[in-house]
Each structure stands twice: as structure tokens, then as C-alpha cells.
Short mmCIF file of C-alpha atoms in Angstrom, two decimals:
data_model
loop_
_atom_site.label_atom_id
_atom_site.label_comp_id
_atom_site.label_asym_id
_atom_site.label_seq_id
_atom_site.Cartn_x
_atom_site.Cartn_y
_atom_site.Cartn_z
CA UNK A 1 -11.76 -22.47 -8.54
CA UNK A 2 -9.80 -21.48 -5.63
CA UNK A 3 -7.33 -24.88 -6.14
CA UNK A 4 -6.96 -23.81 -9.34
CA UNK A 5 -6.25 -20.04 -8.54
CA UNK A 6 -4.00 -21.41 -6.33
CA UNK A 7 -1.51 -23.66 -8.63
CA UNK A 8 -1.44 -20.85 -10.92
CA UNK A 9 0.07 -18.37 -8.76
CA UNK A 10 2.75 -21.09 -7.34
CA UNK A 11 3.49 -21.90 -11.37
CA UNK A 12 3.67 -18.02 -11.44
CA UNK A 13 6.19 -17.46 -8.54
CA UNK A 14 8.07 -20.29 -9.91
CA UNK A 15 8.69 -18.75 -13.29
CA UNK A 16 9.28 -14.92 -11.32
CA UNK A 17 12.03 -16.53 -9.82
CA UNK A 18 13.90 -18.12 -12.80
CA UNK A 19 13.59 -14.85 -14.40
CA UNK A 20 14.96 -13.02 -11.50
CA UNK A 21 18.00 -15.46 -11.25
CA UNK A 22 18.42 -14.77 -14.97
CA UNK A 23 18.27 -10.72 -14.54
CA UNK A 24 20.69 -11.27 -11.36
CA UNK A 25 23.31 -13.05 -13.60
CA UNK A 26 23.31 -9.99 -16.54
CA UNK A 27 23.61 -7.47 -13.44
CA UNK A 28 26.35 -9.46 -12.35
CA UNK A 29 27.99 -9.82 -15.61
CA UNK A 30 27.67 -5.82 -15.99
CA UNK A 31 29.66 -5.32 -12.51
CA UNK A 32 26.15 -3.55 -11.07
CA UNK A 33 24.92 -3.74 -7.51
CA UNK A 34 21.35 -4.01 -7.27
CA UNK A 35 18.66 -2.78 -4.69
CA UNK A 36 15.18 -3.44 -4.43
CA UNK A 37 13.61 -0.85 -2.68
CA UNK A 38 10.08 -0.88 -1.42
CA UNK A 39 7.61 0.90 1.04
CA UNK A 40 4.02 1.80 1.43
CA UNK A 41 2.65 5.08 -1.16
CA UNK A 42 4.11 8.05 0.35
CA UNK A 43 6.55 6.73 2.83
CA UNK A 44 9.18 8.77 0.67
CA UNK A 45 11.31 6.90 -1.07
CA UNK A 46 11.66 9.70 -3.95
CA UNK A 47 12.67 12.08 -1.54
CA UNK A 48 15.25 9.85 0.20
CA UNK A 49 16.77 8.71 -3.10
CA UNK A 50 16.39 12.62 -4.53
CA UNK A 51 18.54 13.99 -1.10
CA UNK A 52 20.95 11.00 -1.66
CA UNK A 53 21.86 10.51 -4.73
CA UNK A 54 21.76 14.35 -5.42
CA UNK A 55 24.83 14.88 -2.55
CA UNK A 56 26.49 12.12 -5.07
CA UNK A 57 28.12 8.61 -3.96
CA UNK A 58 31.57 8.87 -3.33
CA UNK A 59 32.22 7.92 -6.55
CA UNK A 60 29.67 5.59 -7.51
CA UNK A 61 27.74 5.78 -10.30
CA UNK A 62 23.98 5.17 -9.51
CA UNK A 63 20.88 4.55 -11.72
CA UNK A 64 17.71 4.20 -11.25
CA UNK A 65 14.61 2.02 -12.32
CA UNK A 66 11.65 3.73 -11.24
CA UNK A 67 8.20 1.27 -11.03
CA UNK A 68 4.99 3.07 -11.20
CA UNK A 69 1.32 2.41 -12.19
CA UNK A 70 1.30 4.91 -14.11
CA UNK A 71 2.86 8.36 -15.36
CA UNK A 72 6.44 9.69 -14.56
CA UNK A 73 6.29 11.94 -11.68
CA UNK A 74 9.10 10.11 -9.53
CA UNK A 75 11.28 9.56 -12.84
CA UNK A 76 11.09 13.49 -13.82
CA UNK A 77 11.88 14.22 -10.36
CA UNK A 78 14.75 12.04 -10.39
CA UNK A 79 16.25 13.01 -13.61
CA UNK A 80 16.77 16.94 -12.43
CA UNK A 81 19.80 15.28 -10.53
CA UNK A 82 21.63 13.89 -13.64
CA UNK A 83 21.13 10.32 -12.86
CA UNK A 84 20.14 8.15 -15.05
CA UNK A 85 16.84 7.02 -14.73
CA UNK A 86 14.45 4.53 -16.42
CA UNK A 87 10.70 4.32 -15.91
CA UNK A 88 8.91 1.17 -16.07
CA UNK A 89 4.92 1.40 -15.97
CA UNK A 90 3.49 -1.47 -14.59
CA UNK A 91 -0.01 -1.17 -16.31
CA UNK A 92 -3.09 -2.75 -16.30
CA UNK A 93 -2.92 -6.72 -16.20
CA UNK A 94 -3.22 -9.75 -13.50
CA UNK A 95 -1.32 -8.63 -10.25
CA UNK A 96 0.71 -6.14 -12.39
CA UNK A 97 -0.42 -2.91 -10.95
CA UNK A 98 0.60 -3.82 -7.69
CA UNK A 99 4.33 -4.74 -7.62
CA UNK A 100 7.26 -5.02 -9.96
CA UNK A 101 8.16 -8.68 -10.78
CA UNK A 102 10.84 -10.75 -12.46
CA UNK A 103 9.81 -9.81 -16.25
CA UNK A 104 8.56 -6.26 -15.82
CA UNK A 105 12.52 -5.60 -14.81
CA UNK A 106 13.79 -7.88 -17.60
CA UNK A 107 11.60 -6.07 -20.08
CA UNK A 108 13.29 -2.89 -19.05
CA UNK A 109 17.08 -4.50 -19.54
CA UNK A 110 17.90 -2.65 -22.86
CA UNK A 111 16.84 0.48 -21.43
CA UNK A 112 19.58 0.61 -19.06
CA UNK A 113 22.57 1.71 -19.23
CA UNK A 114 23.98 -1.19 -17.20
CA UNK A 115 27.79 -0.04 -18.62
CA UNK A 116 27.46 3.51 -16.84
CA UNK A 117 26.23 2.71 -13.68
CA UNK A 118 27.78 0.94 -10.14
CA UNK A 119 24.80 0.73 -8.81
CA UNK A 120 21.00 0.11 -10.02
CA UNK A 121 18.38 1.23 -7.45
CA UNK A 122 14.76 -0.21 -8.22
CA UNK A 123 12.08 1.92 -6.76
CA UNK A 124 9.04 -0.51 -6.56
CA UNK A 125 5.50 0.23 -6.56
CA UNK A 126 3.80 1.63 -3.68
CA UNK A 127 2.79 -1.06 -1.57
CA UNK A 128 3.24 -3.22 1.32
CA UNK A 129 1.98 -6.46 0.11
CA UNK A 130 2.89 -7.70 -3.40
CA UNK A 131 6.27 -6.21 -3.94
CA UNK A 132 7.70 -8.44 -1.20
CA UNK A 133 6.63 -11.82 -3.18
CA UNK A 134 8.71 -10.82 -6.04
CA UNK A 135 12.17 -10.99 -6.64
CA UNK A 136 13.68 -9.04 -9.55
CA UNK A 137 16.98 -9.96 -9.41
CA UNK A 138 18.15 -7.72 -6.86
CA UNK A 139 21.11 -8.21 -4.73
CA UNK A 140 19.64 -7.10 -1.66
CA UNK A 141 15.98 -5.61 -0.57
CA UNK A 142 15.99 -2.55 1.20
CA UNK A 143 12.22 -0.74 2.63
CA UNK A 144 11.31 2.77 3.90
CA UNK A 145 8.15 2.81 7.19
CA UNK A 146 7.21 6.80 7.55
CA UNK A 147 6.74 7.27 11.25
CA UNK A 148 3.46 8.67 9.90
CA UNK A 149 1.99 4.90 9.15
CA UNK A 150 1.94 4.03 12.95
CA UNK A 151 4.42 1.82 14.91
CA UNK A 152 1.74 -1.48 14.27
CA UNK A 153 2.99 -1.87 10.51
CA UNK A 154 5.92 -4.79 11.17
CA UNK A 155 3.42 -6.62 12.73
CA UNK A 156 0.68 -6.23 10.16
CA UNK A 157 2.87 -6.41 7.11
CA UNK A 158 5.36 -9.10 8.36
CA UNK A 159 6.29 -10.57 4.78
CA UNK A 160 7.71 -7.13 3.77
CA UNK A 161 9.58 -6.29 7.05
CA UNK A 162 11.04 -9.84 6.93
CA UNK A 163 11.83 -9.80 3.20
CA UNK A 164 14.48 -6.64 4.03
CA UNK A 165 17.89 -6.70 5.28
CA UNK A 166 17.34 -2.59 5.77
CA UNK A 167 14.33 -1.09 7.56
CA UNK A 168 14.77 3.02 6.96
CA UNK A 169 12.48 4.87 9.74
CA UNK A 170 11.84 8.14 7.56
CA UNK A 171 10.05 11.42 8.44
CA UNK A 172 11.40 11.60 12.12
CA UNK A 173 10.49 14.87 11.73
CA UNK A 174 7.20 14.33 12.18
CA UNK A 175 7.85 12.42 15.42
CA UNK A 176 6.97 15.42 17.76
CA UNK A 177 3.74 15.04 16.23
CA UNK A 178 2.27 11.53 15.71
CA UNK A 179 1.92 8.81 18.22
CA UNK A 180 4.76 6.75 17.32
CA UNK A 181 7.23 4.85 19.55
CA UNK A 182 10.73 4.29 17.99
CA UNK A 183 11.13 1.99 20.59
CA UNK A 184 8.16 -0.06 20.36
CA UNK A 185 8.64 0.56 16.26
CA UNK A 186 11.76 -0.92 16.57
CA UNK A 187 10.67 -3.84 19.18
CA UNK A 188 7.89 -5.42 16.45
CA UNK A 189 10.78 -5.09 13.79
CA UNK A 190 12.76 -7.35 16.06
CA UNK A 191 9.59 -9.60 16.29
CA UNK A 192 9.17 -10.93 12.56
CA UNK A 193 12.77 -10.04 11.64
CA UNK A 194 15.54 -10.07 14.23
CA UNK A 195 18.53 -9.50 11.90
CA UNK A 196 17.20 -6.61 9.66
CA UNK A 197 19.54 -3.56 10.29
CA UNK A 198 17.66 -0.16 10.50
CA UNK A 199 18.20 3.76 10.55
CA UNK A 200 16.10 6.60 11.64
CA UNK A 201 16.05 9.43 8.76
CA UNK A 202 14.41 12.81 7.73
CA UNK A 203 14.14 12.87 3.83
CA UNK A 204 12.53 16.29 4.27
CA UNK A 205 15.18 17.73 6.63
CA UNK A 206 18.49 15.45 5.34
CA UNK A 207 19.01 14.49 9.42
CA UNK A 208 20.24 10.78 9.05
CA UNK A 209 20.06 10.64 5.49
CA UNK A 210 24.29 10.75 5.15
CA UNK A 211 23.36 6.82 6.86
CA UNK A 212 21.80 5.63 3.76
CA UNK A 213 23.50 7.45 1.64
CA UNK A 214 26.97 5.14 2.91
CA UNK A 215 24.23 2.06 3.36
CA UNK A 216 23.60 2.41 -0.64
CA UNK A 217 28.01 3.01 -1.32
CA UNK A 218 28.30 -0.43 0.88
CA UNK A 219 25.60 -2.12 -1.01
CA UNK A 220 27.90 -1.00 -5.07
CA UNK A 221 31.14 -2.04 -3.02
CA UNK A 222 29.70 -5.92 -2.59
CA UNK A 223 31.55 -8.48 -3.75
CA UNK A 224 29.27 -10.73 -6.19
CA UNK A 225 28.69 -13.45 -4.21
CA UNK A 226 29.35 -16.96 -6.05
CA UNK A 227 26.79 -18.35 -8.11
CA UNK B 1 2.62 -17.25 -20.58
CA UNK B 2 1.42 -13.56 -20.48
CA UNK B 3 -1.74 -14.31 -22.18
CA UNK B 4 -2.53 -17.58 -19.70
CA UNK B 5 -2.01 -14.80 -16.85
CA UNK B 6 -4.21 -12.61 -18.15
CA UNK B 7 -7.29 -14.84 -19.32
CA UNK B 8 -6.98 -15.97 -15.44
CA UNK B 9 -7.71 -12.80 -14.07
CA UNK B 10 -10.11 -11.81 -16.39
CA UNK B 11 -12.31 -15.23 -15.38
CA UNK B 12 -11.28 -14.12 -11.62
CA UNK B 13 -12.72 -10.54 -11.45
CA UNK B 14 -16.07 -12.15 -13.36
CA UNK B 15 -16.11 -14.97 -10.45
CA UNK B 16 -15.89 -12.18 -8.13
CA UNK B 17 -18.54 -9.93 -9.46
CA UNK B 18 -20.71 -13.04 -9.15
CA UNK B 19 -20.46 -13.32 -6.06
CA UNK B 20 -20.30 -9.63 -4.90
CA UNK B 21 -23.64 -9.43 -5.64
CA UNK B 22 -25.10 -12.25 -4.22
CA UNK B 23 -23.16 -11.03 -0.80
CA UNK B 24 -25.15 -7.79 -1.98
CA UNK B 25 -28.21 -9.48 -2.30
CA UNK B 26 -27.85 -11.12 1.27
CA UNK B 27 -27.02 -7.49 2.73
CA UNK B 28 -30.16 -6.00 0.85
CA UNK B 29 -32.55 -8.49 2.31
CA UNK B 30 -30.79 -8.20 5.92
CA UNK B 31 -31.42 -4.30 5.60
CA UNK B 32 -27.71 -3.59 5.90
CA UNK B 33 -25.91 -1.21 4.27
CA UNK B 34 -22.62 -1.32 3.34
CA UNK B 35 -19.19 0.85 3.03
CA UNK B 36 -16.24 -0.62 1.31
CA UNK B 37 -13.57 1.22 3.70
CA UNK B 38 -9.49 1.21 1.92
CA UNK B 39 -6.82 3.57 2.31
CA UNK B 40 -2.72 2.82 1.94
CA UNK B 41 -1.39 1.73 5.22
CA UNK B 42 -1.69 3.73 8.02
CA UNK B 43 -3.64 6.58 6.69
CA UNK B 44 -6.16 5.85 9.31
CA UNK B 45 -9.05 3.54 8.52
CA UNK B 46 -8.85 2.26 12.14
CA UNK B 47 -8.50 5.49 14.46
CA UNK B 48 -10.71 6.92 12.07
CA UNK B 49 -13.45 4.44 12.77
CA UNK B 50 -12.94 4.17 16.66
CA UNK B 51 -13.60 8.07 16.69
CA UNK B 52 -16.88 7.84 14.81
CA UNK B 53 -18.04 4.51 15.87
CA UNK B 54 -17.33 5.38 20.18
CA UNK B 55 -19.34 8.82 19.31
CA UNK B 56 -22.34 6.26 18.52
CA UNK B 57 -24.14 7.00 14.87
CA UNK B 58 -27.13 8.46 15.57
CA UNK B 59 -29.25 5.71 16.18
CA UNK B 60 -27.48 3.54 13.27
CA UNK B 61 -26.10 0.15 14.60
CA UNK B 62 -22.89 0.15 13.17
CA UNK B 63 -20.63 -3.33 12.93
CA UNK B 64 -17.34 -3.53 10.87
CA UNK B 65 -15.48 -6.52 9.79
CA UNK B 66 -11.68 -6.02 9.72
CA UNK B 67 -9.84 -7.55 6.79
CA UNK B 68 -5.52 -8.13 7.69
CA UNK B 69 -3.31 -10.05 5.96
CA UNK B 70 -2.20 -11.56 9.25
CA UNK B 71 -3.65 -10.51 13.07
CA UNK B 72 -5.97 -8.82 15.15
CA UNK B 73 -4.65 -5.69 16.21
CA UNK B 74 -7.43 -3.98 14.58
CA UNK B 75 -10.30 -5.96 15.40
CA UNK B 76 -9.37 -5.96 19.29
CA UNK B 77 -8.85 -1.78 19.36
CA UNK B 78 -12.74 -1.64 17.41
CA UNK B 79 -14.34 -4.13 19.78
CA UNK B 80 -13.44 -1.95 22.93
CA UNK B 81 -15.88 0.53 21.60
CA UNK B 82 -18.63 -2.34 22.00
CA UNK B 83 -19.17 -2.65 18.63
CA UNK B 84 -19.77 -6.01 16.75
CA UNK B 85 -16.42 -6.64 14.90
CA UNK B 86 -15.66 -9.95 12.68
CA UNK B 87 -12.14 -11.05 11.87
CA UNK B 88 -10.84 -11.71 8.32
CA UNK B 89 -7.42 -12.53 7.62
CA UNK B 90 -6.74 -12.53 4.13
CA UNK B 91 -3.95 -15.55 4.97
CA UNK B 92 -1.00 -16.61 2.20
CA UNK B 93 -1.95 -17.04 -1.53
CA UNK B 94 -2.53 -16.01 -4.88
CA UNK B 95 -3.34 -11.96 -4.42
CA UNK B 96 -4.76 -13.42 -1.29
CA UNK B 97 -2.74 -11.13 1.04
CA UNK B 98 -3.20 -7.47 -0.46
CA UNK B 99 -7.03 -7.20 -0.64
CA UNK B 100 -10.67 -8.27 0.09
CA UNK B 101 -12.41 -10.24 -2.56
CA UNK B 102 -15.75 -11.37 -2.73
CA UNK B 103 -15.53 -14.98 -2.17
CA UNK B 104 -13.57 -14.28 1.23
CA UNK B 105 -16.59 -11.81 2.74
CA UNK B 106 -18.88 -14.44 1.60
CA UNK B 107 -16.82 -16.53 3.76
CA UNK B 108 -17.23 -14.31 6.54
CA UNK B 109 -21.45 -14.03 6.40
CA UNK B 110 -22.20 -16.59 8.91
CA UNK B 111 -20.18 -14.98 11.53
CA UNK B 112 -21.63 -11.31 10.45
CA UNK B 113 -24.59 -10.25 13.48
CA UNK B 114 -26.47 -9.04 10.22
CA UNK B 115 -29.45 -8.95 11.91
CA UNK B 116 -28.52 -6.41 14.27
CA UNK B 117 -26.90 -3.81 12.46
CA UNK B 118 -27.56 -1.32 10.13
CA UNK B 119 -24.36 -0.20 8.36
CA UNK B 120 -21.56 -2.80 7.85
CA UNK B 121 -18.72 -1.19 7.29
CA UNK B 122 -16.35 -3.43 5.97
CA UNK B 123 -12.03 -2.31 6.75
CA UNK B 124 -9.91 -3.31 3.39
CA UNK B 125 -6.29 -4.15 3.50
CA UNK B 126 -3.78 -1.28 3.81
CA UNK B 127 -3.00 -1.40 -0.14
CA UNK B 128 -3.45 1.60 -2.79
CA UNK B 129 -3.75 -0.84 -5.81
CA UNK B 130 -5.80 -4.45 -5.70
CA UNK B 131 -8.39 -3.88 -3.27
CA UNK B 132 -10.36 -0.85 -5.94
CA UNK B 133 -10.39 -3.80 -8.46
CA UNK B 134 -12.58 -6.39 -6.48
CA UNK B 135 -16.11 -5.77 -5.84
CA UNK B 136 -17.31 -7.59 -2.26
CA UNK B 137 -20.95 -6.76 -2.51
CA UNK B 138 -20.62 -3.35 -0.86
CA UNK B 139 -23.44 -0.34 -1.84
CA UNK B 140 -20.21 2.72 -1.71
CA UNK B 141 -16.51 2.88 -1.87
CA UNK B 142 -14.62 5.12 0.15
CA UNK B 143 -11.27 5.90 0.69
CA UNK B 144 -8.98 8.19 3.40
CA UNK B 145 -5.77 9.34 2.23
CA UNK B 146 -3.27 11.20 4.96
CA UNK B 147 -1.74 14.47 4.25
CA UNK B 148 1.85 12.68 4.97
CA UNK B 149 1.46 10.31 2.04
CA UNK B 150 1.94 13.65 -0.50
CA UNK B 151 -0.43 15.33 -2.66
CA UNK B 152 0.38 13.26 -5.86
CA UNK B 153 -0.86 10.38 -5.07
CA UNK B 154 -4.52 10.67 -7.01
CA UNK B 155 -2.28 10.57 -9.84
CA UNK B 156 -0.16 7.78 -9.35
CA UNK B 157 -2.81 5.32 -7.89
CA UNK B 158 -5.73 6.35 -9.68
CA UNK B 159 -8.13 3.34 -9.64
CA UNK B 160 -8.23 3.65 -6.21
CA UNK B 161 -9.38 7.70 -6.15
CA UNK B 162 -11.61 6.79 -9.07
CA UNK B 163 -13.57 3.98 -7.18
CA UNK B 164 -14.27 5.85 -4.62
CA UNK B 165 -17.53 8.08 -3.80
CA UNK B 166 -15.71 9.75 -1.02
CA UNK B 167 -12.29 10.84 -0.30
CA UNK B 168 -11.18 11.70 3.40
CA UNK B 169 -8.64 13.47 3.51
CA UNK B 170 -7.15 12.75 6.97
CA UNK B 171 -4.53 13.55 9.58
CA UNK B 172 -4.67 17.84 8.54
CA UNK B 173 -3.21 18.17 11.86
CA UNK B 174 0.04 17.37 10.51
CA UNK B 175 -0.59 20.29 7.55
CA UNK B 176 1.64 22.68 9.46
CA UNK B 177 4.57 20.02 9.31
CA UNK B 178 4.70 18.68 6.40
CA UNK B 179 4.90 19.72 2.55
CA UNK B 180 1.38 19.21 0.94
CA UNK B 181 -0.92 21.58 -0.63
CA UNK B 182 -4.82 20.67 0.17
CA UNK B 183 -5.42 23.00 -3.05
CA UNK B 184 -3.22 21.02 -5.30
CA UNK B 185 -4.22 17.35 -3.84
CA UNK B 186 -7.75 18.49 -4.34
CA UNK B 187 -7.25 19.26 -7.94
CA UNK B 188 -5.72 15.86 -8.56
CA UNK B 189 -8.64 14.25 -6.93
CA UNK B 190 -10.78 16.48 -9.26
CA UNK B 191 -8.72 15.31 -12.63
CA UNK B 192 -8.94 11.47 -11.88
CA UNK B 193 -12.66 11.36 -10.01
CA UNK B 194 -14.20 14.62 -11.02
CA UNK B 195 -17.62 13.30 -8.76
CA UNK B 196 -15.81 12.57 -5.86
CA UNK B 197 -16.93 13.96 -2.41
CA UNK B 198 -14.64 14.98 -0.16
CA UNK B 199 -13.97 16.20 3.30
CA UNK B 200 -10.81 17.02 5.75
CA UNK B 201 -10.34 15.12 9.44
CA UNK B 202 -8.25 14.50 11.80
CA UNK B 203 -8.95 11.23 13.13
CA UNK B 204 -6.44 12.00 15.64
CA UNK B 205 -7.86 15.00 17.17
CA UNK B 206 -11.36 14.72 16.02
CA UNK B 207 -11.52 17.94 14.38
CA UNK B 208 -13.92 17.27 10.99
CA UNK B 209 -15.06 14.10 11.81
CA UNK B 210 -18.54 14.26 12.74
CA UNK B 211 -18.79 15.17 8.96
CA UNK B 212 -17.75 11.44 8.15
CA UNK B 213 -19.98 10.47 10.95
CA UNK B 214 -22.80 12.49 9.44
CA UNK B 215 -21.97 10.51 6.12
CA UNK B 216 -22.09 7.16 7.49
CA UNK B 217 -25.21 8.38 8.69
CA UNK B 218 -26.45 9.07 5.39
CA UNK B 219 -25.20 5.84 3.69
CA UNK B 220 -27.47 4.07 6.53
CA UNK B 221 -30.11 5.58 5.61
CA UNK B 222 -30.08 5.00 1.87
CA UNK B 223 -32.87 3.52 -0.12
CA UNK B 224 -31.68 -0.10 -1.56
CA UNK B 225 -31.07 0.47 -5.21
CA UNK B 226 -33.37 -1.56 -7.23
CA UNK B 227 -31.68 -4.85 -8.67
#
């Protein structure tokens, strides 16, 4: 049983990643920058994405692909600041609730409106597991850690924190209030992933945010990098 | 493709079952109860359970066995408290990383000191989504959610609220600081898991937690269910 288990999901990951490379290459062709952004539920990547992308993007046009079990909060929230924004349910099904992979993302294609945009941002599922074994086709992956989840996380989720080139601290707001070091925080980031950048923002209050907010411009100004 | 996928899983959660109950059986005839413990990560699980468990349980002799995807860092805060603790680390693999499944606390049995407990209370992986869909053999569900993960989230992970008996509601002593509504996250409990019990801690203070004490309490002290 478990061998078989086993083969399956390596047959599985195998086919996620041709279908990533082939979602890559039509993001490519359409000029659009993509991000892959992940965190645990409620670390507040809505509310980041709602103060950035509401201040607008020096001139970038962003979209967004919003990945949910189920219903449309985060997309209706999103779409009160005129940006277009798909949502993408991932259902019931083998491993689909969990994360967004490879075909979910390619099933959402048409719905895009690849021409308009600079910039695609992918808000994955909740979750600090499954949504780091899947590529979508993203250019680059970027994650959010709420100062409210407790400075352990890098070491106890070390796929996700090594998976991202961007670690966003959010809710330093909070940090008068929880035991959290930044420092230590910032030390077991170093541990599993030496060369991920990282910035310390308050979604809630907008302190740090303007960080991200040229992070995400950076990210649409890439250059595609050769095939 | 799709279709292979999903016979798969179907065949998986019926393996499981399996072999959730005979790990229930085993815990009926050892005279041990048993909590399935989840949450999203860091809401808690483990502060929550070295307040309760260092209080003692009323004569209950608790143990826990700590499910990670990689680590200890759990396990070695619980055993200061003096309390039996087993490792699991859920390791690389097919959906092995994001939850407990049967066939992995079957794994652990040998190593449980079943015979000298009462109440197993078993900590899931940090994860919102896969571990409410796999059955380990325990007699309750419960879940803690922290005011700082937002008061939507019964409605966007709602397998999770559903499969749970009992909802703690933790970390209130960050109400003051942060934007959630105990009415309104209540209500969303109430319109996925109309059943569910509930109650409102503070791991990190104590305040309300002798009423999830009192609970474990309880769940010790059930009758086993008749097969």
C-alpha cells in the first residue's frame, strides 16, 4: 500500500511540474510576472495585498488569482480595489483542498485577463505544508509568518521557508504583545534558508508595507529569464 | 489522470478508516481515551497543553504524542512537565507531511505507555485542511483557533470547524489589538458546526483554561461507546 501510495504521488509531482513549466511559458508569452504567494490561514495575506495593491504600483498593472477551499471572501474583498481578480476553488478531491497545483492554475488560464495585467499575484491556500510542493508556474514564491504564529515556525515548516526567496514578517503590531523574537525569528530563517530576503510589515497599520509594495514592482520589472 | 487521482484517495481514506478503528479498538481495551488535538499553525496546541497538562488533570494521567512534519521542539517543551510524550514525525511523502493518518499512529502504539494513562491526547500537524479528513482512531475532535487568524476562517476551512466537537477559541488576550469580533466568529462557527462547543482561553495567560482542563477531564471520564 504505502509503496504504492508512494509512486503515485512522485508520478503526480512529476506531471505538476510539466504543467507548471507549460503555464510559466503562456505567462511568459503574455509579458506577466508571476508570484506565488503562500502563508499559514490568517497570517494576512488579503490584507497585505488589499493595502498594496489599493495605494497602486507605480504603474503596474496587477491581477490577482485568489485559491480558496471554498467561497469568495478574499476575491470580493479584493475586487472593491478595481483589480482584477479571479477565484479559483480548490474543492473537494485527493490533496486538492490543501494547496493550489499545476492544473488548478491552468484550469483558470482563460479566466484571466493575462493582456491587462503586468503582474499576476497567486494567493494560495492557507497552509504551510502542501502549497510549497507545488509549483504553478510562478516566477518567484513569496510567503507571509504573522508574528502571532510564534518564532518556532521556520524550523517546523522548513520546506515552505526554504521554498521562498521572500519571507514577509506581518502583524508587527502585535509584537508588544506576543512572545516573539525578531531576532531569533529571523536566526531559524537563516537556518533552513540562508539566502531568503525578508521584511518586517503591519498589514493592519500600513508600517513597512511601502517594502512590499516596491518588492512586488521589482518582481513585474524582471526580465524573463531564458528558457 | 484526474479520475486515477481520485479513485486513489478514495481507496486511501477507506484504508485509513480501517485502521483507525482497530487503533480505536487497542485504545478501548487499554482504557484510554482519546482527543484528536489540530489547529492552523501556531494557534496554540502546544502552550495550550503545557498550561493544562503542568496544572495536573484531576487525577487523569494524561500522555500526548506530538505529530511534526520534521523535529522535536514540541515534544521536548511537553516532556518538561513530566508527562509521557511520544514523537511522530510525519517525514517526506505523499500527503505525508501535512497531517496524521491512521497507519502512522498505529506506527507509533508500541512506543505509547498505554498502560499508564488515561487520556491520550494526540497533537496534529499545524494544517487547517488534511488532518479533519483522516480518522486515527481517536473518540473526539477538537480544534483551537487564535483570535489573530480572523474571524472568517469557519467559513473558509470548514471541514476542519465541522469535525470538531469543540472549538477553543484561544489567545483573547490579543482581542484588544487586533480586528476580530468573538460575536461574528461565533456565528460562523454556528453556520458550519451548529453542535459545536465552544469556549475562550488564553493559553498564554491562563485566563479560561481550566474550562479546557475541566473538558479533558470529562473526555477521560467517558463511557467507551459500544462497537
Amino acid at each position: 500500500m504505502h509503496r504504492t501510495r508512494v509512486r503515485v504521488v512522485e508520478d503526480a509531482l512529476d506531471a505538476n511540474d510539466t504543467i507548471a513549466r507549460a503555464n510559466r511559458a503562456d505567462f511568459d508569452g503574455a509579458g506577466v510576472r508571476v508570484v506565488n504567494l503562500m502563508s499559514a490561514p490568517g497570517a494576512g495575506k488579503t490584507t497585505l495585498l488589499e493595502r498594496v495593491l489599493g495605494d497602486g504600483l507605480d504603474g503596474v498593472r496587477p491581477g490577482v488569482l485568489e485559491g480558496d477551499v471554498q467561497g469568495s471572501f478574499d476575491a470580493d474583498r479584493l475586487s472593491a480595489l478595481h483589480v482584477p481578480v479571479t477565484q479559483l476553488n480548490t474543492g473537494a478531491g485527493f490533496g486538492g483542498e490543501c494547496h493550489l497545483d499545476a492544473n488548478m492554475v491552468r484550469s483558470a488560464l482563460p479566466a484571466l485577463p493575462l493582456g491587462e495585467i503586468d503582474l499576476l499575484v497567486i494567493e494560495n491556500v492557507g497552509n504551510l505544508v502542501c502549497p510549497a510542493e507545488f509549483r504553478v508556474g510562478e516566477d518567484v514564491r513569496a510567503m507571509i509568518s504573522s508574528v502571532a504564529e510564534g518564532e518556532d515556525k521556520p524550523l517546523k515548516y522548513p520546506l515552505m521557508f526554504r521554498a521562498c526567496e521572500l519571507v514577509v514578517v506581518n502583524k508587527i503590531d502585535l509584537l508588544p504583545h506576543v512572545d516573539f523574537s525578531v531576532e531569533r525569528f529571523l536566526a531559524n530563517v537563516r537556518q533552513v534558508n540562508p539566502g531568503a530576503e525578508h521584511m518586517l510589515v503591519s498589514a493592519r497599520t500600513g508600517e513597512g508595507v511601502a517594502a512590499f509594495r516596491d518588492w512586488l514592482v521589482g518582481v513585474a520589472q524582471r526580465e524573463v529569464a531564458p528558457a
